[in-house]
């Protein structure tokens, strides 16, 4: 799993589309989420704007805004009421003014396009990295191990291969 470029840079031709979508997602995030979600949603919008051809060239900004927010929310368990913040999926769709089927299909397409899935450290909010031990579990010689408990040399190799978000020994 390669590291994902976290950037808000988009081609000049996509600036207007990018701005239209992030105006909607920023407002939603201010009212319902937090700054961390706001930033990761912006990264995801920029990533799909950089695709060639970019899928956001067609479709409504609110539909893309909903799909990206749902995709990031899915990876980060936003719809689990034990999490903070959290929101029901039906409420999310309603706030963006899209149907459930449209929101789900856009989210699914975005997750596939950007390689998003739960426990993928590339799209997991930084505040959640330590909370989800599965992102630290790797198969070494056929045995599942917690890479945080492995020698630094193993951690470096795992980081260089993009398997973990950072070298745990360097954070301690």
Coordinates of N, CA and C in Angstrom, one line a residue:
X1 N 0.9 -1.2 0.0 CA 0.0 0.0 0.0 C 0.9 1.2 0.0
X2 N 0.9 2.0 -1.1 CA 1.7 3.2 -1.2 C 1.1 4.3 -0.4
X3 N 2.0 5.2 0.0 CA 1.6 6.4 0.8 C 0.8 7.3 -0.2
X4 N -0.3 7.9 0.3 CA -1.1 8.7 -0.5 C -0.6 10.2 -0.3
X5 N -0.5 10.9 -1.4 CA -0.1 12.3 -1.4 C -1.2 13.1 -0.8
X6 N -1.0 13.7 0.4 CA -2.0 14.6 1.0 C -1.7 16.0 0.7
X7 N -2.4 16.5 -0.3 CA -2.2 17.8 -0.8 C -3.5 18.4 -1.3
X8 N -3.6 19.7 -1.2 CA -4.8 20.4 -1.8 C -4.5 21.0 -3.2
X9 N -3.4 20.6 -3.7 CA -3.0 21.1 -5.1 C -3.9 20.4 -6.1
X10 N -4.5 21.3 -7.0 CA -5.3 20.7 -8.1 C -4.9 21.5 -9.4
X11 N -5.1 20.8 -10.5 CA -4.8 21.5 -11.8 C -5.6 22.8 -11.9
X12 N -5.1 23.8 -12.6 CA -5.8 25.1 -12.8 C -7.2 24.9 -13.3
X13 N -7.3 23.9 -14.3 CA -8.6 23.7 -14.9 C -9.6 23.2 -14.0
X14 N -9.2 22.6 -12.8 CA -10.1 22.0 -11.9 C -10.4 22.9 -10.6
X15 N -9.7 24.1 -10.6 CA -9.8 25.0 -9.4 C -11.3 25.3 -9.1
X16 N -12.0 25.7 -10.1 CA -13.4 26.1 -9.9 C -14.3 25.0 -9.3
X17 N -14.1 23.8 -9.9 CA -14.9 22.6 -9.4 C -14.4 22.3 -7.9
X18 N -13.1 22.3 -7.7 CA -12.6 22.0 -6.4 C -13.2 23.0 -5.3
X19 N -13.2 24.3 -5.7 CA -13.7 25.3 -4.7 C -15.2 25.1 -4.5
X20 N -15.9 24.8 -5.5 CA -17.4 24.6 -5.3 C -17.7 23.5 -4.4
X21 N -16.9 22.4 -4.5 CA -17.1 21.2 -3.6 C -16.7 21.5 -2.2
X22 N -15.5 22.1 -2.0 CA -15.0 22.3 -0.7 C -15.7 23.4 0.1
X23 N -16.4 24.3 -0.6 CA -17.2 25.3 0.1 C -18.4 24.5 0.8
X24 N -18.9 23.6 0.1 CA -20.0 22.8 0.7 C -19.5 21.9 1.8
X25 N -18.3 21.2 1.6 CA -17.8 20.3 2.6 C -17.3 21.0 3.8
X26 N -16.7 22.2 3.6 CA -16.2 23.0 4.7 C -17.3 23.4 5.6
X27 N -18.4 23.9 5.0 CA -19.6 24.3 5.8 C -20.2 23.1 6.6
X28 N -20.3 22.0 5.9 CA -20.8 20.8 6.6 C -19.9 20.4 7.7
X29 N -18.6 20.4 7.5 CA -17.7 20.0 8.6 C -17.7 21.0 9.7
X30 N -17.8 22.3 9.5 CA -17.9 23.3 10.6 C -19.1 23.0 11.4
X31 N -20.2 22.6 10.8 CA -21.5 22.5 11.5 C -21.6 21.1 12.2
X32 N -20.9 20.1 11.6 CA -21.2 18.7 12.1 C -19.9 17.9 12.5
X33 N -18.7 18.3 12.0 CA -17.6 17.4 12.2 C -16.5 18.2 13.0
X34 N -15.3 18.2 12.5 CA -14.2 18.9 13.1 C -13.1 19.3 12.1
X35 N -12.1 20.0 12.5 CA -11.1 20.4 11.6 C -10.3 19.3 10.9
X36 N -10.1 18.2 11.7 CA -9.4 17.1 11.1 C -10.2 16.5 9.9
X37 N -11.5 16.3 10.1 CA -12.3 15.8 9.0 C -12.3 16.8 7.8
X38 N -12.4 18.1 8.1 CA -12.3 19.1 7.1 C -11.1 19.0 6.2
X39 N -10.0 18.8 6.9 CA -8.7 18.7 6.1 C -8.7 17.4 5.3
X40 N -9.0 16.3 5.8 CA -9.0 15.0 5.1 C -10.0 15.0 3.9
X41 N -11.1 15.6 4.1 CA -12.1 15.8 3.0 C -11.5 16.6 1.9
X42 N -10.8 17.7 2.3 CA -10.2 18.5 1.3 C -9.1 17.8 0.5
X43 N -8.3 17.0 1.2 CA -7.3 16.1 0.5 C -8.0 15.2 -0.5
X44 N -9.1 14.6 -0.1 CA -9.8 13.6 -1.0 C -10.4 14.3 -2.2
X45 N -11.0 15.5 -2.0 CA -11.5 16.3 -3.1 C -10.4 16.6 -4.1
X46 N -9.3 17.1 -3.6 CA -8.1 17.4 -4.4 C -7.6 16.2 -5.2
X47 N -7.6 15.1 -4.5 CA -7.1 13.8 -5.2 C -8.0 13.4 -6.3
X48 N -9.3 13.6 -6.2 CA -10.2 13.2 -7.3 C -10.2 14.3 -8.4
X49 N -9.9 15.5 -8.0 CA -9.7 16.6 -9.0 C -8.4 16.4 -9.8
X50 N -7.4 15.7 -9.3 CA -6.2 15.5 -10.0 C -6.2 14.3 -10.9
X51 N -7.3 13.4 -10.8 CA -7.4 12.3 -11.7 C -7.6 12.8 -13.1
X52 N -7.1 12.0 -14.0 CA -7.3 12.4 -15.5 C -8.0 11.3 -16.2
X53 N -9.1 11.5 -16.8 CA -9.9 12.7 -16.6 C -10.5 12.7 -15.2
X54 N -10.8 13.9 -14.7 CA -11.4 14.0 -13.4 C -12.9 13.7 -13.5
X55 N -13.3 12.8 -12.6 CA -14.8 12.5 -12.6 C -15.6 13.7 -12.2
X56 N -15.0 14.7 -11.4 CA -15.9 15.8 -11.0 C -16.2 16.8 -12.1
X57 N -15.7 16.6 -13.3 CA -16.0 17.4 -14.4 C -17.5 17.3 -14.7
X58 N -18.1 16.2 -14.3 CA -19.5 16.1 -14.5 C -20.2 15.8 -13.2
X59 N -21.4 16.1 -13.0 CA -22.1 15.9 -11.8 C -22.2 17.2 -11.0
X60 N -23.0 17.2 -10.0 CA -23.3 18.3 -9.1 C -22.3 18.4 -8.0
X61 N -21.9 19.6 -7.6 CA -20.9 19.7 -6.5 C -21.5 19.1 -5.2
X62 N -22.8 19.3 -4.9 CA -23.3 18.7 -3.6 C -23.2 17.2 -3.6
X63 N -23.4 16.6 -4.8 CA -23.3 15.1 -4.9 C -21.9 14.6 -4.6
X64 N -20.9 15.3 -5.2 CA -19.5 15.0 -5.0 C -19.1 15.3 -3.5
X65 N -19.6 16.4 -3.0 CA -19.3 16.7 -1.6 C -19.9 15.6 -0.6
X66 N -21.1 15.2 -0.9 CA -21.7 14.1 -0.1 C -20.9 12.8 -0.2
X67 N -20.5 12.5 -1.4 CA -19.8 11.2 -1.7 C -18.4 11.2 -1.0
X68 N -17.7 12.3 -1.1 CA -16.4 12.4 -0.5 C -16.5 12.3 1.1
X69 N -17.4 13.1 1.6 CA -17.6 13.1 3.0 C -18.0 11.8 3.5
X70 N -18.9 11.1 2.8 CA -19.3 9.7 3.2 C -18.2 8.8 3.1
X71 N -17.3 8.9 2.1 CA -16.2 8.0 1.9 C -15.2 8.2 3.1
X72 N -14.8 9.4 3.4 CA -13.9 9.6 4.5 C -14.6 9.2 5.8
X73 N -15.9 9.5 6.0 CA -16.6 9.0 7.2 C -16.6 7.5 7.3
X74 N -16.8 6.8 6.3 CA -16.8 5.4 6.3 C -15.5 4.8 6.8
X75 N -14.4 5.3 6.3 CA -13.1 4.9 6.7 C -12.8 5.2 8.2
X76 N -13.4 6.2 8.7 CA -13.1 6.7 10.0 C -14.3 6.4 11.0
X77 N -15.2 5.5 10.6 CA -16.3 5.1 11.5 C -17.1 6.2 12.0
X78 N -17.3 7.2 11.1 CA -18.2 8.4 11.5 C -19.6 8.0 11.8
X79 N -20.1 6.9 11.3 CA -21.5 6.5 11.4 C -21.7 5.6 12.7
X80 N -20.6 5.4 13.4 CA -20.7 4.6 14.7 C -21.0 5.6 15.8
X81 N -22.1 5.4 16.5 CA -22.5 6.4 17.5 C -21.6 6.4 18.7
X82 N -20.7 5.4 18.8 CA -19.8 5.5 19.9 C -18.6 6.4 19.6
X83 N -18.5 6.9 18.4 CA -17.4 7.8 18.0 C -17.8 9.3 18.2
X84 N -16.8 10.1 18.3 CA -17.0 11.5 18.4 C -16.1 12.2 17.4
X85 N -16.6 12.9 16.4 CA -18.0 13.2 16.1 C -18.7 12.0 15.4
X86 N -20.0 12.0 15.4 CA -20.7 10.9 14.6 C -22.0 11.5 14.0
X87 N -22.5 10.9 13.0 CA -23.7 11.3 12.4 C -24.4 10.1 11.7
X88 N -25.7 10.1 11.7 CA -26.4 9.0 11.0 C -26.2 9.2 9.5
X89 N -26.1 8.1 8.7 CA -26.0 8.2 7.3 C -27.2 9.0 6.6
X90 N -28.4 8.7 7.1 CA -29.5 9.3 6.5 C -29.5 10.8 6.8
X91 N -29.0 11.3 7.9 CA -28.9 12.7 8.2 C -27.8 13.3 7.3
X92 N -26.7 12.6 7.1 CA -25.7 13.1 6.2 C -26.2 13.4 4.8
X93 N -26.9 12.4 4.2 CA -27.5 12.5 2.9 C -28.5 13.7 2.8
X94 N -29.3 13.8 3.9 CA -30.3 14.9 3.9 C -29.6 16.3 3.9
X95 N -28.6 16.4 4.7 CA -27.9 17.7 4.8 C -27.2 18.1 3.5
X96 N -26.8 17.1 2.7 CA -26.3 17.4 1.4 C -27.3 17.5 0.3
X97 N -28.6 17.1 0.6 CA -29.6 17.2 -0.4 C -29.5 16.1 -1.5
X98 N -29.0 14.9 -1.1 CA -29.0 13.8 -2.1 C -29.7 12.6 -1.6
X99 N -30.1 11.8 -2.5 CA -30.7 10.5 -2.1 C -29.7 9.5 -1.5
X100 N -30.2 8.6 -0.8 CA -29.3 7.6 -0.2 C -28.6 6.8 -1.3
X101 N -29.3 6.4 -2.3 CA -28.6 5.6 -3.4 C -27.5 6.4 -4.1
X102 N -27.8 7.7 -4.3 CA -26.8 8.6 -5.0 C -25.6 8.7 -4.1
X103 N -25.8 9.0 -2.8 CA -24.7 9.2 -1.8 C -23.9 8.0 -1.7
X104 N -24.5 6.8 -1.6 CA -23.8 5.6 -1.4 C -23.0 5.2 -2.7
X105 N -23.6 5.4 -3.9 CA -22.9 5.1 -5.1 C -21.7 6.0 -5.3
X106 N -21.8 7.3 -5.0 CA -20.7 8.2 -5.2 C -19.6 7.8 -4.2
X107 N -20.0 7.6 -3.0 CA -19.0 7.2 -1.9 C -18.3 5.9 -2.4
X108 N -19.0 4.9 -2.8 CA -18.3 3.7 -3.3 C -17.4 3.9 -4.4
X109 N -17.8 4.7 -5.4 CA -16.9 5.1 -6.5 C -15.6 5.8 -6.0
X110 N -15.8 6.7 -5.1 CA -14.6 7.5 -4.6 C -13.7 6.5 -3.8
X111 N -14.3 5.7 -2.9 CA -13.4 4.8 -2.2 C -12.6 3.9 -3.1
X112 N -13.2 3.4 -4.2 CA -12.5 2.5 -5.1 C -11.4 3.3 -5.8
X113 N -11.8 4.5 -6.3 CA -10.9 5.4 -7.0 C -9.6 5.7 -6.2
X114 N -9.8 6.0 -4.9 CA -8.7 6.4 -4.0 C -8.1 5.3 -3.2
X115 N -8.6 4.1 -3.3 CA -8.1 3.0 -2.5 C -8.4 3.1 -1.1
X116 N -9.6 3.7 -0.7 CA -10.0 3.9 0.7 C -10.6 2.6 1.2
X117 N -10.3 2.3 2.4 CA -11.0 1.2 3.1 C -10.6 1.4 4.6
X118 N -11.5 0.7 5.4 CA -11.3 0.9 6.8 C -9.9 0.3 7.2
X119 N -9.3 0.9 8.2 CA -7.9 0.6 8.7 C -6.8 0.9 7.6
X120 N -7.1 1.6 6.6 CA -6.1 2.1 5.6 C -5.5 3.3 6.3
X121 N -4.3 3.3 6.7 CA -3.7 4.4 7.5 C -3.6 5.7 6.6
X122 N -3.7 5.5 5.3 CA -3.6 6.7 4.4 C -4.8 7.7 4.6
X123 N -5.9 7.1 4.9 CA -7.1 7.9 5.0 C -7.7 7.9 6.4
X124 N -7.0 7.4 7.4 CA -7.5 7.4 8.8 C -7.0 8.7 9.4
X125 N -7.9 9.3 10.1 CA -7.6 10.6 10.7 C -6.4 10.4 11.7
X126 N -5.5 11.3 11.8 CA -4.3 11.1 12.7 C -4.7 10.9 14.1
X127 N -5.8 11.4 14.6 CA -6.2 11.2 16.0 C -6.7 9.8 16.2
X128 N -6.9 9.0 15.2 CA -7.4 7.7 15.3 C -6.3 6.6 15.1
X129 N -5.2 7.0 14.7 CA -4.1 6.0 14.4 C -3.8 5.1 15.6
X130 N -3.6 5.6 16.8 CA -3.3 4.8 17.9 C -4.5 3.9 18.4
X131 N -5.7 4.4 18.1 CA -6.9 3.7 18.6 C -7.2 2.4 17.8
X132 N -6.7 2.3 16.6 CA -7.0 1.1 15.8 C -5.8 0.2 15.6
X133 N -5.6 -0.7 16.5 CA -4.4 -1.6 16.5 C -4.3 -2.4 15.2
X134 N -5.3 -2.6 14.4 CA -5.3 -3.4 13.2 C -4.3 -2.8 12.2
X135 N -4.2 -1.5 12.2 CA -3.3 -0.9 11.2 C -1.8 -1.2 11.5
X136 N -1.5 -1.7 12.7 CA -0.2 -2.0 13.1 C 0.1 -3.5 12.9
X137 N -0.9 -4.3 12.6 CA -0.7 -5.7 12.4 C -0.2 -6.1 11.0
X138 N 0.9 -6.8 11.0 CA 1.5 -7.2 9.7 C 1.9 -8.7 9.8
X139 N 1.9 -9.3 8.6 CA 2.3 -10.7 8.5 C 3.8 -10.7 8.3
X140 N 4.6 -11.3 9.2 CA 6.0 -11.4 9.1 C 6.4 -12.9 9.1
X141 N 6.9 -13.4 8.0 CA 7.1 -14.8 7.9 C 5.9 -15.7 8.2
X142 N 4.8 -15.2 7.8 CA 3.5 -16.0 8.0 C 2.9 -15.8 9.3
X143 N 3.5 -15.0 10.2 CA 2.9 -14.8 11.5 C 2.5 -13.4 11.7
X144 N 1.3 -13.2 12.2 CA 0.7 -11.8 12.5 C 1.5 -11.2 13.7
X145 N 2.0 -10.0 13.5 CA 2.7 -9.4 14.6 C 2.3 -7.9 14.7
X146 N 2.4 -7.3 15.8 CA 2.2 -5.9 16.0 C 3.5 -5.2 15.7
X147 N 3.6 -4.5 14.6 CA 4.9 -3.9 14.2 C 5.5 -2.9 15.2
X148 N 4.6 -2.4 16.1 CA 5.1 -1.5 17.1 C 6.0 -2.2 18.2
X149 N 5.9 -3.5 18.2 CA 6.7 -4.3 19.2 C 7.9 -4.9 18.5
X150 N 8.0 -4.7 17.2 CA 9.2 -5.3 16.5 C 10.4 -4.3 16.6
X151 N 11.6 -4.8 16.2 CA 12.8 -4.0 16.2 C 12.6 -2.8 15.2
X152 N 13.3 -1.8 15.5 CA 13.2 -0.6 14.7 C 13.5 -0.9 13.2
X153 N 14.4 -1.7 12.9 CA 14.7 -2.1 11.5 C 13.5 -2.6 10.8
X154 N 12.7 -3.4 11.4 CA 11.5 -3.9 10.8 C 10.5 -2.8 10.6
X155 N 10.4 -1.9 11.6 CA 9.5 -0.8 11.5 C 9.9 0.1 10.3
X156 N 11.1 0.3 10.1 CA 11.6 1.2 9.0 C 11.2 0.5 7.6
X157 N 11.5 -0.8 7.5 CA 11.1 -1.5 6.3 C 9.6 -1.4 6.0
X158 N 8.8 -1.6 7.1 CA 7.3 -1.5 6.9 C 6.9 -0.1 6.5
X159 N 7.5 0.9 7.1 CA 7.2 2.3 6.7 C 7.6 2.6 5.3
X160 N 8.8 2.2 4.9 CA 9.3 2.4 3.5 C 8.4 1.8 2.5
X161 N 7.8 0.7 2.8 CA 6.9 0.0 1.9 C 5.5 0.6 2.0
X162 N 5.3 1.6 2.8 CA 4.0 2.2 2.9 C 3.0 1.4 3.7
X163 N 3.4 0.4 4.5 CA 2.5 -0.5 5.2 C 2.0 0.1 6.6
X164 N 2.8 1.1 7.1 CA 2.4 1.8 8.3 C 2.6 3.3 8.1
X165 N 1.9 4.1 8.9 CA 1.8 5.5 8.7 C 3.1 6.3 9.2
X166 N 3.8 5.7 10.1 CA 5.1 6.3 10.6 C 5.8 5.2 11.4
X167 N 7.1 5.5 11.7 CA 7.9 4.6 12.5 C 7.6 4.8 14.0
X168 N 6.9 3.8 14.6 CA 6.5 3.9 16.0 C 7.6 4.3 16.9
X169 N 8.8 3.7 16.8 CA 9.9 4.1 17.7 C 10.3 5.5 17.6
X170 N 10.0 6.2 16.5 CA 10.4 7.6 16.4 C 9.3 8.5 17.0
X171 N 8.1 8.0 17.3 CA 7.1 8.8 18.0 C 7.2 8.7 19.5
X172 N 7.9 7.8 20.0 CA 8.0 7.6 21.4 C 9.1 8.4 22.0

